[in-house]
JSON list of C-alpha atoms in Angstrom, two decimals:
[
{"chain": "A", "resi": 71, "resn": "MET", "atom": "CA", "xyz": [178.12, 16.61, -60.28]},
{"chain": "A", "resi": 72, "resn": "GLY", "atom": "CA", "xyz": [175.58, 14.22, -59.98]},
{"chain": "A", "resi": 73, "resn": "LYS", "atom": "CA", "xyz": [171.94, 13.87, -60.29]},
{"chain": "A", "resi": 74, "resn": "LYS", "atom": "CA", "xyz": [169.64, 16.19, -58.64]},
{"chain": "A", "resi": 75, "resn": "ALA", "atom": "CA", "xyz": [167.79, 14.73, -55.75]},
{"chain": "A", "resi": 76, "resn": "ALA", "atom": "CA", "xyz": [164.19, 14.33, -56.57]},
{"chain": "A", "resi": 77, "resn": "LYS", "atom": "CA", "xyz": [161.84, 16.28, -54.50]},
{"chain": "A", "resi": 78, "resn": "ARG", "atom": "CA", "xyz": [159.74, 14.17, -52.33]},
{"chain": "A", "resi": 79, "resn": "SER", "atom": "CA", "xyz": [156.19, 15.17, -51.96]},
{"chain": "A", "resi": 80, "resn": "PRO", "atom": "CA", "xyz": [155.04, 15.25, -48.41]},
{"chain": "A", "resi": 81, "resn": "LYS", "atom": "CA", "xyz": [152.67, 12.44, -47.41]},
{"chain": "A", "resi": 82, "resn": "LYS", "atom": "CA", "xyz": [149.18, 13.55, -46.96]},
{"chain": "A", "resi": 83, "resn": "ALA", "atom": "CA", "xyz": [147.77, 12.90, -43.53]},
{"chain": "A", "resi": 84, "resn": "PRO", "atom": "CA", "xyz": [144.61, 10.83, -43.50]},
{"chain": "A", "resi": 85, "resn": "PRO", "atom": "CA", "xyz": [141.49, 12.88, -42.95]},
{"chain": "A", "resi": 86, "resn": "LYS", "atom": "CA", "xyz": [140.49, 13.20, -39.30]},
{"chain": "A", "resi": 87, "resn": "ARG", "atom": "CA", "xyz": [137.32, 11.50, -38.19]},
{"chain": "A", "resi": 88, "resn": "PRO", "atom": "CA", "xyz": [134.83, 13.58, -36.35]},
{"chain": "A", "resi": 89, "resn": "ALA", "atom": "CA", "xyz": [134.94, 12.92, -32.60]},
{"chain": "A", "resi": 90, "resn": "SER", "atom": "CA", "xyz": [132.20, 10.57, -31.48]},
{"chain": "A", "resi": 91, "resn": "ARG", "atom": "CA", "xyz": [129.95, 11.70, -28.69]},
{"chain": "A", "resi": 92, "resn": "SER", "atom": "CA", "xyz": [130.15, 8.45, -26.77]},
{"chain": "A", "resi": 93, "resn": "LYS", "atom": "CA", "xyz": [133.44, 6.97, -25.69]},
{"chain": "A", "resi": 94, "resn": "LYS", "atom": "CA", "xyz": [131.88, 3.55, -25.08]},
{"chain": "A", "resi": 95, "resn": "PRO", "atom": "CA", "xyz": [132.69, 0.96, -27.70]},
{"chain": "A", "resi": 96, "resn": "THR", "atom": "CA", "xyz": [129.68, 0.00, -29.72]},
{"chain": "A", "resi": 97, "resn": "ARG", "atom": "CA", "xyz": [128.61, -3.61, -29.81]},
{"chain": "A", "resi": 98, "resn": "LYS", "atom": "CA", "xyz": [126.60, -5.37, -32.39]},
{"chain": "A", "resi": 99, "resn": "LYS", "atom": "CA", "xyz": [123.05, -5.87, -31.30]},
{"chain": "A", "resi": 100, "resn": "GLN", "atom": "CA", "xyz": [122.55, -9.55, -30.73]},
{"chain": "A", "resi": 101, "resn": "THR", "atom": "CA", "xyz": [119.35, -11.27, -31.51]},
{"chain": "A", "resi": 102, "resn": "PRO", "atom": "CA", "xyz": [117.96, -12.82, -28.36]},
{"chain": "A", "resi": 103, "resn": "ASP", "atom": "CA", "xyz": [116.34, -15.81, -30.04]},
{"chain": "A", "resi": 104, "resn": "ALA", "atom": "CA", "xyz": [117.89, -17.70, -32.88]},
{"chain": "A", "resi": 105, "resn": "GLU", "atom": "CA", "xyz": [117.66, -21.14, -34.36]},
{"chain": "A", "resi": 106, "resn": "SER", "atom": "CA", "xyz": [120.78, -23.25, -34.25]},
{"chain": "A", "resi": 107, "resn": "PRO", "atom": "CA", "xyz": [121.72, -25.28, -37.30]},
{"chain": "A", "resi": 108, "resn": "SER", "atom": "CA", "xyz": [120.47, -28.41, -35.55]},
{"chain": "A", "resi": 109, "resn": "GLY", "atom": "CA", "xyz": [117.01, -26.87, -35.05]},
{"chain": "A", "resi": 110, "resn": "PHE", "atom": "CA", "xyz": [117.22, -26.13, -31.29]},
{"chain": "A", "resi": 111, "resn": "GLN", "atom": "CA", "xyz": [116.28, -22.71, -29.96]},
{"chain": "A", "resi": 112, "resn": "ILE", "atom": "CA", "xyz": [119.28, -20.68, -28.74]},
{"chain": "A", "resi": 113, "resn": "LEU", "atom": "CA", "xyz": [119.31, -17.61, -26.49]},
{"chain": "A", "resi": 114, "resn": "THR", "atom": "CA", "xyz": [122.28, -15.28, -26.81]},
{"chain": "A", "resi": 115, "resn": "GLY", "atom": "CA", "xyz": [123.27, -13.12, -23.85]},
{"chain": "A", "resi": 116, "resn": "GLN", "atom": "CA", "xyz": [122.61, -13.25, -20.16]},
{"chain": "A", "resi": 117, "resn": "ALA", "atom": "CA", "xyz": [119.98, -10.51, -20.34]},
{"chain": "A", "resi": 118, "resn": "ALA", "atom": "CA", "xyz": [117.92, -12.53, -22.83]},
{"chain": "A", "resi": 119, "resn": "ALA", "atom": "CA", "xyz": [118.21, -15.60, -20.61]},
{"chain": "A", "resi": 120, "resn": "ALA", "atom": "CA", "xyz": [117.19, -13.55, -17.56]},
{"chain": "A", "resi": 121, "resn": "ARG", "atom": "CA", "xyz": [114.08, -12.29, -19.40]},
{"chain": "A", "resi": 122, "resn": "HIS", "atom": "CA", "xyz": [113.26, -15.82, -20.61]},
{"chain": "A", "resi": 123, "resn": "TRP", "atom": "CA", "xyz": [113.30, -17.35, -17.10]},
{"chain": "A", "resi": 124, "resn": "GLY", "atom": "CA", "xyz": [112.05, -14.23, -15.30]},
{"chain": "A", "resi": 125, "resn": "VAL", "atom": "CA", "xyz": [115.09, -13.73, -13.08]},
{"chain": "A", "resi": 126, "resn": "SER", "atom": "CA", "xyz": [117.88, -11.18, -12.78]},
{"chain": "A", "resi": 127, "resn": "VAL", "atom": "CA", "xyz": [121.14, -11.23, -14.71]},
{"chain": "A", "resi": 128, "resn": "LYS", "atom": "CA", "xyz": [122.94, -11.83, -11.38]},
{"chain": "A", "resi": 129, "resn": "THR", "atom": "CA", "xyz": [120.86, -15.00, -10.93]},
{"chain": "A", "resi": 130, "resn": "ILE", "atom": "CA", "xyz": [121.85, -16.17, -14.41]},
{"chain": "A", "resi": 131, "resn": "GLN", "atom": "CA", "xyz": [125.52, -15.60, -13.49]},
{"chain": "A", "resi": 132, "resn": "THR", "atom": "CA", "xyz": [125.03, -17.61, -10.30]},
{"chain": "A", "resi": 133, "resn": "TRP", "atom": "CA", "xyz": [123.34, -20.39, -12.26]},
{"chain": "A", "resi": 134, "resn": "ILE", "atom": "CA", "xyz": [126.25, -20.49, -14.72]},
{"chain": "A", "resi": 135, "resn": "GLN", "atom": "CA", "xyz": [128.64, -20.86, -11.78]},
{"chain": "A", "resi": 136, "resn": "ASN", "atom": "CA", "xyz": [126.42, -23.65, -10.42]},
{"chain": "A", "resi": 137, "resn": "GLY", "atom": "CA", "xyz": [126.48, -25.56, -13.71]},
{"chain": "A", "resi": 138, "resn": "LEU", "atom": "CA", "xyz": [123.87, -24.10, -16.09]},
{"chain": "A", "resi": 139, "resn": "PRO", "atom": "CA", "xyz": [124.85, -25.51, -19.52]},
{"chain": "A", "resi": 140, "resn": "ALA", "atom": "CA", "xyz": [125.81, -22.28, -21.30]},
{"chain": "A", "resi": 141, "resn": "GLU", "atom": "CA", "xyz": [128.39, -22.00, -24.07]},
{"chain": "A", "resi": 142, "resn": "PRO", "atom": "CA", "xyz": [130.74, -18.98, -24.02]},
{"chain": "A", "resi": 143, "resn": "SER", "atom": "CA", "xyz": [130.45, -16.98, -27.22]},
{"chain": "A", "resi": 144, "resn": "GLY", "atom": "CA", "xyz": [132.94, -14.15, -27.22]},
{"chain": "A", "resi": 145, "resn": "ARG", "atom": "CA", "xyz": [132.07, -11.88, -24.33]},
{"chain": "A", "resi": 146, "resn": "SER", "atom": "CA", "xyz": [128.62, -13.41, -23.94]},
{"chain": "A", "resi": 147, "resn": "TYR", "atom": "CA", "xyz": [126.98, -16.79, -23.53]},
{"chain": "A", "resi": 148, "resn": "GLN", "atom": "CA", "xyz": [124.66, -18.88, -25.67]},
{"chain": "A", "resi": 149, "resn": "PHE", "atom": "CA", "xyz": [121.96, -20.92, -24.01]},
{"chain": "A", "resi": 150, "resn": "ASP", "atom": "CA", "xyz": [120.50, -24.00, -25.71]},
{"chain": "A", "resi": 151, "resn": "LEU", "atom": "CA", "xyz": [116.95, -23.93, -24.39]},
{"chain": "A", "resi": 152, "resn": "SER", "atom": "CA", "xyz": [116.35, -27.66, -24.61]},
{"chain": "A", "resi": 153, "resn": "ALA", "atom": "CA", "xyz": [119.24, -28.41, -22.24]},
{"chain": "A", "resi": 154, "resn": "CYS", "atom": "CA", "xyz": [118.95, -25.28, -20.12]},
{"chain": "A", "resi": 155, "resn": "ASN", "atom": "CA", "xyz": [115.19, -25.61, -19.45]},
{"chain": "A", "resi": 156, "resn": "GLU", "atom": "CA", "xyz": [115.73, -29.08, -17.95]},
{"chain": "A", "resi": 157, "resn": "TRP", "atom": "CA", "xyz": [118.59, -27.79, -15.79]},
{"chain": "A", "resi": 158, "resn": "VAL", "atom": "CA", "xyz": [116.55, -24.77, -14.59]},
{"chain": "A", "resi": 159, "resn": "SER", "atom": "CA", "xyz": [113.56, -26.99, -13.71]},
{"chain": "A", "resi": 160, "resn": "ALA", "atom": "CA", "xyz": [115.76, -29.36, -11.73]},
{"chain": "A", "resi": 161, "resn": "TYR", "atom": "CA", "xyz": [117.54, -26.46, -10.00]},
{"chain": "A", "resi": 162, "resn": "ARG", "atom": "CA", "xyz": [114.27, -24.78, -9.01]},
{"chain": "A", "resi": 163, "resn": "ASP", "atom": "CA", "xyz": [112.85, -28.09, -7.72]},
{"chain": "A", "resi": 164, "resn": "ALA", "atom": "CA", "xyz": [115.98, -28.60, -5.62]},
{"chain": "A", "resi": 165, "resn": "ASP", "atom": "CA", "xyz": [115.68, -25.02, -4.35]},
{"chain": "A", "resi": 166, "resn": "LYS", "atom": "CA", "xyz": [112.03, -25.59, -3.37]},
{"chain": "A", "resi": 167, "resn": "ASN", "atom": "CA", "xyz": [113.03, -28.80, -1.60]},
{"chain": "A", "resi": 168, "resn": "SER", "atom": "CA", "xyz": [115.72, -26.96, 0.36]},
{"chain": "A", "resi": 169, "resn": "GLU", "atom": "CA", "xyz": [113.17, -24.28, 1.36]},
{"chain": "A", "resi": 170, "resn": "SER", "atom": "CA", "xyz": [110.72, -26.93, 2.53]},
{"chain": "A", "resi": 171, "resn": "THR", "atom": "CA", "xyz": [113.56, -28.60, 4.44]},
{"chain": "A", "resi": 172, "resn": "LYS", "atom": "CA", "xyz": [114.32, -25.29, 6.17]},
{"chain": "A", "resi": 173, "resn": "LEU", "atom": "CA", "xyz": [110.65, -24.88, 7.07]},
{"chain": "A", "resi": 174, "resn": "ASN", "atom": "CA", "xyz": [110.52, -28.42, 8.45]},
{"chain": "A", "resi": 175, "resn": "GLU", "atom": "CA", "xyz": [113.61, -27.73, 10.57]},
{"chain": "A", "resi": 176, "resn": "GLN", "atom": "CA", "xyz": [112.06, -24.52, 11.90]},
{"chain": "A", "resi": 177, "resn": "LEU", "atom": "CA", "xyz": [108.86, -26.41, 12.79]},
{"chain": "A", "resi": 178, "resn": "LYS", "atom": "CA", "xyz": [110.89, -29.09, 14.57]},
{"chain": "A", "resi": 179, "resn": "GLU", "atom": "CA", "xyz": [112.76, -26.43, 16.56]},
{"chain": "A", "resi": 180, "resn": "ALA", "atom": "CA", "xyz": [109.48, -24.73, 17.53]},
{"chain": "A", "resi": 181, "resn": "LYS", "atom": "CA", "xyz": [108.00, -28.05, 18.67]},
{"chain": "A", "resi": 182, "resn": "LEU", "atom": "CA", "xyz": [111.18, -28.80, 20.65]},
{"chain": "A", "resi": 183, "resn": "ARG", "atom": "CA", "xyz": [111.01, -25.41, 22.41]},
{"chain": "A", "resi": 184, "resn": "GLU", "atom": "CA", "xyz": [107.32, -26.00, 23.21]},
{"chain": "A", "resi": 185, "resn": "GLN", "atom": "CA", "xyz": [108.13, -29.45, 24.61]},
{"chain": "A", "resi": 186, "resn": "LEU", "atom": "CA", "xyz": [110.95, -28.00, 26.75]},
{"chain": "A", "resi": 187, "resn": "LEU", "atom": "CA", "xyz": [108.56, -25.41, 28.19]},
{"chain": "A", "resi": 188, "resn": "LYS", "atom": "CA", "xyz": [106.02, -28.13, 29.01]},
{"chain": "A", "resi": 189, "resn": "ASN", "atom": "CA", "xyz": [108.73, -30.21, 30.67]},
{"chain": "A", "resi": 190, "resn": "GLU", "atom": "CA", "xyz": [109.88, -27.22, 32.76]},
{"chain": "A", "resi": 191, "resn": "LYS", "atom": "CA", "xyz": [106.29, -26.57, 33.86]},
{"chain": "A", "resi": 192, "resn": "LEU", "atom": "CA", "xyz": [105.82, -30.24, 34.81]},
{"chain": "A", "resi": 193, "resn": "GLU", "atom": "CA", "xyz": [109.13, -30.18, 36.71]},
{"chain": "A", "resi": 194, "resn": "ARG", "atom": "CA", "xyz": [108.02, -27.06, 38.65]},
{"chain": "A", "resi": 195, "resn": "GLU", "atom": "CA", "xyz": [104.67, -28.66, 39.49]},
{"chain": "A", "resi": 196, "resn": "ARG", "atom": "CA", "xyz": [106.46, -31.82, 40.69]},
{"chain": "A", "resi": 197, "resn": "GLU", "atom": "CA", "xyz": [108.82, -29.74, 42.86]},
{"chain": "A", "resi": 198, "resn": "ILE", "atom": "CA", "xyz": [105.83, -27.91, 44.36]},
{"chain": "A", "resi": 199, "resn": "ALA", "atom": "CA", "xyz": [104.05, -31.20, 45.04]},
{"chain": "A", "resi": 200, "resn": "GLU", "atom": "CA", "xyz": [107.15, -32.57, 46.79]},
{"chain": "A", "resi": 201, "resn": "GLY", "atom": "CA", "xyz": [107.41, -29.40, 48.89]},
{"chain": "A", "resi": 202, "resn": "ASN", "atom": "CA", "xyz": [110.73, -28.25, 47.43]},
{"chain": "A", "resi": 203, "resn": "LEU", "atom": "CA", "xyz": [109.17, -25.13, 45.87]},
{"chain": "A", "resi": 204, "resn": "VAL", "atom": "CA", "xyz": [106.47, -22.79, 47.13]},
{"chain": "A", "resi": 205, "resn": "PRO", "atom": "CA", "xyz": [103.97, -21.28, 44.68]},
{"chain": "A", "resi": 206, "resn": "LEU", "atom": "CA", "xyz": [104.41, -17.53, 44.23]},
{"chain": "A", "resi": 207, "resn": "ASP", "atom": "CA", "xyz": [101.00, -16.56, 45.66]},
{"chain": "A", "resi": 208, "resn": "GLU", "atom": "CA", "xyz": [101.66, -18.61, 48.83]},
{"chain": "A", "resi": 209, "resn": "TYR", "atom": "CA", "xyz": [105.10, -17.02, 49.18]},
{"chain": "A", "resi": 210, "resn": "GLU", "atom": "CA", "xyz": [103.68, -13.49, 48.84]},
{"chain": "A", "resi": 211, "resn": "LEU", "atom": "CA", "xyz": [101.06, -14.22, 51.53]},
{"chain": "A", "resi": 212, "resn": "PHE", "atom": "CA", "xyz": [103.72, -15.63, 53.85]},
{"chain": "A", "resi": 213, "resn": "ALA", "atom": "CA", "xyz": [105.98, -12.61, 53.27]},
{"chain": "A", "resi": 214, "resn": "ALA", "atom": "CA", "xyz": [103.12, -10.18, 54.04]},
{"chain": "A", "resi": 215, "resn": "GLU", "atom": "CA", "xyz": [102.32, -12.00, 57.29]},
{"chain": "A", "resi": 216, "resn": "LEU", "atom": "CA", "xyz": [106.00, -11.95, 58.21]},
{"chain": "A", "resi": 217, "resn": "VAL", "atom": "CA", "xyz": [106.25, -8.18, 57.66]},
{"chain": "A", "resi": 218, "resn": "ILE", "atom": "CA", "xyz": [103.15, -7.56, 59.80]},
{"chain": "A", "resi": 219, "resn": "GLU", "atom": "CA", "xyz": [104.59, -9.71, 62.60]},
{"chain": "A", "resi": 220, "resn": "ALA", "atom": "CA", "xyz": [107.96, -7.90, 62.42]},
{"chain": "A", "resi": 221, "resn": "ARG", "atom": "CA", "xyz": [106.20, -4.50, 62.57]},
{"chain": "A", "resi": 222, "resn": "ASP", "atom": "CA", "xyz": [104.25, -5.52, 65.67]},
{"chain": "A", "resi": 223, "resn": "GLN", "atom": "CA", "xyz": [107.42, -6.82, 67.36]},
{"chain": "A", "resi": 224, "resn": "LEU", "atom": "CA", "xyz": [109.34, -3.61, 66.58]},
{"chain": "A", "resi": 225, "resn": "LEU", "atom": "CA", "xyz": [106.57, -1.40, 67.94]},
{"chain": "A", "resi": 226, "resn": "ASN", "atom": "CA", "xyz": [106.51, -3.49, 71.11]},
{"chain": "A", "resi": 227, "resn": "ILE", "atom": "CA", "xyz": [110.22, -2.85, 71.89]},
{"chain": "A", "resi": 228, "resn": "PRO", "atom": "CA", "xyz": [109.72, 0.56, 73.61]},
{"chain": "A", "resi": 229, "resn": "LYS", "atom": "CA", "xyz": [107.10, -0.95, 75.93]},
{"chain": "A", "resi": 230, "resn": "GLU", "atom": "CA", "xyz": [109.48, -3.78, 76.86]},
{"chain": "A", "resi": 231, "resn": "MET", "atom": "CA", "xyz": [112.32, -1.33, 77.51]},
{"chain": "A", "resi": 232, "resn": "ARG", "atom": "CA", "xyz": [110.19, 0.77, 79.84]},
{"chain": "A", "resi": 233, "resn": "ARG", "atom": "CA", "xyz": [110.61, -1.62, 82.78]},
{"chain": "A", "resi": 234, "resn": "HIS", "atom": "CA", "xyz": [114.42, -1.51, 82.52]},
{"chain": "A", "resi": 235, "resn": "LEU", "atom": "CA", "xyz": [114.62, 2.26, 82.76]},
{"chain": "A", "resi": 236, "resn": "CYS", "atom": "CA", "xyz": [114.29, 4.59, 85.67]},
{"chain": "A", "resi": 237, "resn": "LYS", "atom": "CA", "xyz": [111.04, 6.50, 86.01]},
{"chain": "A", "resi": 238, "resn": "LYS", "atom": "CA", "xyz": [112.74, 9.76, 85.16]},
{"chain": "A", "resi": 239, "resn": "CYS", "atom": "CA", "xyz": [113.98, 8.78, 81.65]},
{"chain": "A", "resi": 240, "resn": "GLN", "atom": "CA", "xyz": [111.27, 6.23, 80.83]},
{"chain": "A", "resi": 241, "resn": "LYS", "atom": "CA", "xyz": [108.97, 8.61, 79.00]},
{"chain": "A", "resi": 242, "resn": "LYS", "atom": "CA", "xyz": [111.69, 10.35, 76.95]},
{"chain": "A", "resi": 243, "resn": "VAL", "atom": "CA", "xyz": [113.48, 7.12, 75.86]},
{"chain": "A", "resi": 244, "resn": "VAL", "atom": "CA", "xyz": [110.21, 5.36, 74.97]},
{"chain": "A", "resi": 245, "resn": "GLU", "atom": "CA", "xyz": [109.06, 8.35, 72.87]},
{"chain": "A", "resi": 246, "resn": "GLU", "atom": "CA", "xyz": [112.39, 8.53, 71.01]},
{"chain": "A", "resi": 247, "resn": "MET", "atom": "CA", "xyz": [112.52, 4.80, 70.36]},
{"chain": "A", "resi": 248, "resn": "THR", "atom": "CA", "xyz": [108.92, 4.78, 69.13]},
{"chain": "A", "resi": 249, "resn": "MET", "atom": "CA", "xyz": [109.64, 7.70, 66.82]},
{"chain": "A", "resi": 250, "resn": "VAL", "atom": "CA", "xyz": [112.76, 5.99, 65.34]},
{"chain": "A", "resi": 251, "resn": "ILE", "atom": "CA", "xyz": [110.92, 2.69, 64.83]},
{"chain": "A", "resi": 252, "resn": "GLU", "atom": "CA", "xyz": [107.91, 4.36, 63.18]},
{"chain": "A", "resi": 253, "resn": "HIS", "atom": "CA", "xyz": [110.21, 6.38, 60.91]},
{"chain": "A", "resi": 254, "resn": "THR", "atom": "CA", "xyz": [112.02, 3.15, 59.90]},
{"chain": "A", "resi": 255, "resn": "LEU", "atom": "CA", "xyz": [108.72, 1.38, 59.22]},
{"chain": "A", "resi": 256, "resn": "GLN", "atom": "CA", "xyz": [107.54, 4.28, 57.04]},
{"chain": "A", "resi": 257, "resn": "ARG", "atom": "CA", "xyz": [110.72, 4.06, 54.97]},
{"chain": "A", "resi": 258, "resn": "LEU", "atom": "CA", "xyz": [110.22, 0.32, 54.58]},
{"chain": "A", "resi": 259, "resn": "ALA", "atom": "CA", "xyz": [106.57, 0.81, 53.58]},
{"chain": "A", "resi": 260, "resn": "ALA", "atom": "CA", "xyz": [107.72, 3.15, 50.79]},
{"chain": "A", "resi": 261, "resn": "VAL", "atom": "CA", "xyz": [109.40, 0.16, 49.14]},
{"chain": "A", "resi": 262, "resn": "GLU", "atom": "CA", "xyz": [106.10, -1.50, 48.17]},
{"chain": "A", "resi": 263, "resn": "GLY", "atom": "CA", "xyz": [107.06, -3.47, 45.07]},
{"chain": "A", "resi": 264, "resn": "GLY", "atom": "CA", "xyz": [110.09, -5.15, 46.53]},
{"chain": "A", "resi": 265, "resn": "PRO", "atom": "CA", "xyz": [113.15, -5.79, 44.37]},
{"chain": "A", "resi": 266, "resn": "LYS", "atom": "CA", "xyz": [112.89, -4.95, 40.68]},
{"chain": "A", "resi": 267, "resn": "LYS", "atom": "CA", "xyz": [112.56, -7.97, 38.42]}
]
């Protein structure tokens, strides 16, 4: 018969590693400040750059999108301080200039509104001088005099009607008309302020 088949020894499984407590991958700690071979100071990582310039990491990301000279290094960035400091200074100066421009525009708008109000006031005064408008205090005095005159006229109606009636119904009709007119005047007097503004 033939040769006996050699027994194969089972492969040993590699030893199991103990389970780590954290499932997050560990990263090497990067040094925030380093010297480049050419002698310039280099910052590694957005957090280090944010601390260096006193801003948030989100601001650093915005600056990178706006052109901050940062070199990608794996999952991070490296910042050459000599180039980046100039860029940051220029960017902040431009930002200050845009803020001062906004303030100047707001001041111009406020002055324009003030000038419009002055022009409206002058236009009203001109209209009053020409007689096209009546000042409010004069109008209120005129309206009060008009109401008094209307009240007197209304109260005079029963006396005027007396001569057109027979002697028998004169007294009764005059009393009823006077009562209705006085009641109407009382209701009108209750509306002191006029229409609501």
